[in-house]
mmCIF file of C-alpha atoms and ligand atoms in Angstrom:
data_model
loop_
_atom_site.group_PDB
_atom_site.id
_atom_site.type_symbol
_atom_site.label_atom_id
_atom_site.label_comp_id
_atom_site.label_asym_id
_atom_site.label_seq_id
_atom_site.Cartn_x
_atom_site.Cartn_y
_atom_site.Cartn_z
ATOM 1 C CA MET A 1 0.000 0.000 0.000
ATOM 2 C CA THR A 2 1.276 3.471 -0.790
ATOM 3 C CA ASP A 3 1.276 6.102 1.946
ATOM 4 C CA LEU A 4 -1.690 7.796 0.306
ATOM 5 C CA ALA A 5 -3.667 4.562 0.091
ATOM 6 C CA ALA A 6 -2.880 3.875 3.758
ATOM 7 C CA LEU A 7 -4.078 7.343 4.698
ATOM 8 C CA TYR A 8 -7.321 6.846 2.784
ATOM 9 C CA HIS A 9 -7.794 3.429 4.338
ATOM 10 C CA ASP A 10 -7.454 4.944 7.834
ATOM 11 C CA LEU A 11 -9.852 7.762 6.971
ATOM 12 C CA ILE A 12 -12.541 5.343 5.782
ATOM 13 C CA LEU A 13 -12.090 3.102 8.831
ATOM 14 C CA ASP A 14 -12.323 6.088 11.160
ATOM 15 C CA HIS A 15 -15.648 7.200 9.666
ATOM 16 C CA HIS A 16 -16.900 3.613 9.691
ATOM 17 C CA ARG A 17 -16.112 3.235 13.394
ATOM 18 C CA SER A 18 -17.324 6.703 14.399
ATOM 19 C CA PRO A 19 -19.918 7.847 11.893
ATOM 20 C CA ARG A 20 -20.548 11.605 12.001
ATOM 21 C CA ASN A 21 -24.102 12.977 11.985
ATOM 22 C CA SER A 22 -25.643 9.547 12.299
ATOM 23 C CA GLY A 23 -29.417 9.168 12.701
ATOM 24 C CA ARG A 24 -32.412 11.192 11.531
ATOM 25 C CA LEU A 25 -33.318 14.868 11.798
ATOM 26 C CA ALA A 26 -36.642 15.451 13.545
ATOM 27 C CA ASP A 27 -37.090 18.764 11.698
ATOM 28 C CA ALA A 28 -35.966 17.632 8.244
ATOM 29 C CA THR A 29 -37.226 19.518 5.201
ATOM 30 C CA HIS A 30 -35.895 16.909 2.748
ATOM 31 C CA ALA A 31 -35.528 13.144 3.010
ATOM 32 C CA GLY A 32 -34.701 10.213 0.797
ATOM 33 C CA ASP A 33 -33.623 6.617 1.021
ATOM 34 C CA ALA A 34 -32.128 3.834 -1.042
ATOM 35 C CA SER A 35 -30.860 0.317 -0.761
ATOM 36 C CA ASN A 36 -28.142 -1.676 -2.433
ATOM 37 C CA PRO A 37 -29.285 -5.288 -2.677
ATOM 38 C CA LEU A 38 -25.869 -6.453 -3.878
ATOM 39 C CA CYS A 39 -24.323 -5.709 -0.505
ATOM 40 C CA GLY A 40 -27.346 -5.268 1.762
ATOM 41 C CA ASP A 41 -26.703 -1.570 2.431
ATOM 42 C CA ARG A 42 -29.643 0.638 3.373
ATOM 43 C CA THR A 43 -29.413 4.368 3.822
ATOM 44 C CA ARG A 44 -31.791 7.151 4.812
ATOM 45 C CA LEU A 45 -30.711 10.766 4.425
ATOM 46 C CA THR A 46 -32.491 13.671 6.119
ATOM 47 C CA LEU A 47 -31.641 17.312 5.449
ATOM 48 C CA ARG A 48 -32.748 20.650 6.835
ATOM 49 C CA ILE A 49 -32.550 23.238 4.079
ATOM 50 C CA GLU A 50 -33.494 26.860 4.659
ATOM 51 C CA GLY A 51 -32.842 29.858 2.447
ATOM 52 C CA GLY A 52 -31.049 27.666 -0.083
ATOM 53 C CA THR A 53 -28.481 26.414 2.450
ATOM 54 C CA VAL A 54 -28.078 22.929 3.902
ATOM 55 C CA LEU A 55 -28.206 23.789 7.601
ATOM 56 C CA ASP A 56 -28.078 20.240 8.900
ATOM 57 C CA ALA A 57 -27.832 16.663 7.667
ATOM 58 C CA ARG A 58 -28.110 13.205 9.186
ATOM 59 C CA CYS A 59 -27.661 9.831 7.591
ATOM 60 C CA GLU A 60 -28.961 6.588 9.031
ATOM 61 C CA VAL A 61 -27.085 3.650 7.546
ATOM 62 C CA GLN A 62 -27.280 -0.074 7.922
ATOM 63 C CA GLY A 63 -24.478 -1.421 5.833
ATOM 64 C CA CYS A 64 -20.853 -2.089 5.213
ATOM 65 C CA ALA A 65 -17.815 0.010 6.134
ATOM 66 C CA ILE A 66 -17.629 1.727 2.745
ATOM 67 C CA CYS A 67 -21.288 2.737 2.777
ATOM 68 C CA ARG A 68 -21.129 3.943 6.374
ATOM 69 C CA ALA A 69 -17.945 5.939 5.819
ATOM 70 C CA SER A 70 -19.157 7.454 2.561
ATOM 71 C CA SER A 71 -22.446 8.529 4.204
ATOM 72 C CA SER A 72 -20.659 9.988 7.218
ATOM 73 C CA MET A 73 -18.325 12.000 5.019
ATOM 74 C CA LEU A 74 -21.277 13.123 2.888
ATOM 75 C CA THR A 75 -22.959 14.747 5.877
ATOM 76 C CA GLU A 76 -19.752 16.534 6.862
ATOM 77 C CA ALA A 77 -19.255 17.722 3.299
ATOM 78 C CA VAL A 78 -22.741 19.189 2.747
ATOM 79 C CA ILE A 79 -23.559 20.884 6.065
ATOM 80 C CA GLY A 80 -23.189 24.630 5.571
ATOM 81 C CA ARG A 81 -23.113 24.471 1.783
ATOM 82 C CA ASP A 82 -25.674 26.026 -0.467
ATOM 83 C CA VAL A 83 -27.873 23.649 -2.420
ATOM 84 C CA GLY A 84 -26.099 24.345 -5.728
ATOM 85 C CA GLU A 85 -22.702 23.552 -4.229
ATOM 86 C CA ALA A 86 -23.973 20.375 -2.595
ATOM 87 C CA SER A 87 -25.490 19.213 -5.913
ATOM 88 C CA ALA A 88 -22.259 19.970 -7.743
ATOM 89 C CA LEU A 89 -20.303 17.998 -5.156
ATOM 90 C CA ALA A 90 -22.638 15.005 -5.540
ATOM 91 C CA GLU A 91 -22.248 15.146 -9.308
ATOM 92 C CA GLN A 92 -18.466 15.317 -9.016
ATOM 93 C CA PHE A 93 -18.298 12.459 -6.513
ATOM 94 C CA LEU A 94 -20.610 10.202 -8.545
ATOM 95 C CA GLY A 95 -18.763 11.107 -11.737
ATOM 96 C CA MET A 96 -15.439 10.173 -10.148
ATOM 97 C CA ILE A 97 -16.595 6.730 -9.014
ATOM 98 C CA GLN A 98 -18.506 5.902 -12.192
ATOM 99 C CA GLY A 99 -15.651 7.089 -14.424
ATOM 100 C CA MET A 100 -13.064 5.092 -12.523
ATOM 101 C CA VAL A 101 -15.066 1.898 -12.369
ATOM 102 C CA GLY A 102 -15.910 2.212 -16.058
ATOM 103 C CA GLY A 103 -12.207 2.509 -16.828
ATOM 104 C CA ALA A 104 -12.551 5.998 -18.324
ATOM 105 C CA ASP A 105 -10.693 7.553 -15.419
ATOM 106 C CA ASP A 106 -7.344 6.410 -14.070
ATOM 107 C CA GLY A 107 -7.751 8.298 -10.799
ATOM 108 C CA ALA A 108 -4.923 10.685 -11.626
ATOM 109 C CA ASP A 109 -6.989 13.874 -11.919
ATOM 110 C CA GLN A 110 -5.338 15.969 -9.231
ATOM 111 C CA SER A 111 -7.495 19.054 -9.653
ATOM 112 C CA ARG A 112 -10.595 16.946 -9.125
ATOM 113 C CA ASP A 113 -9.013 15.296 -6.092
ATOM 114 C CA ALA A 114 -8.255 18.737 -4.683
ATOM 115 C CA ALA A 115 -11.889 19.799 -5.167
ATOM 116 C CA LEU A 116 -13.188 16.655 -3.477
ATOM 117 C CA GLY A 117 -10.695 16.796 -0.603
ATOM 118 C CA PRO A 118 -10.953 13.765 1.692
ATOM 119 C CA LEU A 119 -13.787 12.358 -0.467
ATOM 120 C CA ALA A 120 -11.150 11.478 -3.055
ATOM 121 C CA ALA A 121 -10.392 8.562 -0.703
ATOM 122 C CA PHE A 122 -13.278 6.694 -2.297
ATOM 123 C CA GLY A 123 -11.394 6.608 -5.572
ATOM 124 C CA GLN A 124 -9.859 3.489 -3.999
ATOM 125 C CA VAL A 125 -13.039 1.572 -4.833
ATOM 126 C CA ARG A 126 -11.862 1.466 -8.440
ATOM 127 C CA HIS A 127 -9.872 -1.568 -7.295
ATOM 128 C CA PHE A 128 -13.111 -3.173 -6.079
ATOM 129 C CA PRO A 129 -15.736 -2.365 -8.735
ATOM 130 C CA SER A 130 -18.355 -4.571 -7.074
ATOM 131 C CA ARG A 131 -18.226 -2.183 -4.093
ATOM 132 C CA ALA A 132 -18.777 0.996 -6.083
ATOM 133 C CA ARG A 133 -22.462 1.166 -5.237
ATOM 134 C CA CYS A 134 -21.588 1.019 -1.513
ATOM 135 C CA ALA A 135 -19.692 4.292 -1.926
ATOM 136 C CA THR A 136 -22.263 6.005 -4.148
ATOM 137 C CA LEU A 137 -25.544 4.956 -2.496
ATOM 138 C CA SER A 138 -26.026 7.936 -0.157
ATOM 139 C CA TRP A 139 -24.704 10.353 -2.784
ATOM 140 C CA GLU A 140 -27.335 9.137 -5.239
ATOM 141 C CA VAL A 141 -29.939 9.844 -2.560
ATOM 142 C CA LEU A 142 -28.455 13.316 -1.996
ATOM 143 C CA GLN A 143 -28.527 14.139 -5.700
ATOM 144 C CA ARG A 144 -32.107 12.941 -6.080
ATOM 145 C CA THR A 145 -33.277 14.661 -2.897
ATOM 146 C CA LEU A 146 -31.779 18.018 -3.877
ATOM 147 C CA ALA A 147 -33.180 17.784 -7.403
ATOM 148 C CA GLY A 148 -36.684 16.916 -6.197
HETATM 149 ZN ZN1 LIG B 201 -21.780 -2.147 0.962
#
């Protein structure tokens, strides 16, 4: 494992063990859910959006380490962002995973990695294409929820 891969591995494990913003918002304005039958992951995302800004987010996940970590990092990434920024982030994240798994992306796009910050860790799933949906599940919910 390279140093960077080891760092990403630790980051994902940390969020898996101590998920941030876990649970449901009682005063949510937006909610969505999805499941990934291939792995058994289930996720429910609740958001409180006011004045075009994501004020709070919670994600309730039953699933594997990748799904839990990806959902935890999603909530950290979107709280405080405006809806347009959060949508753009979801599109970028989903594009990264889909491009890499499809072989169109070798994971060497450093400007994209800089924009995604710690979320670029999930680029590691390109080595495990069957786990891609675990990483994208909550982000698909986010994209759909913000669009709806
Ligand atoms: Zn999974």
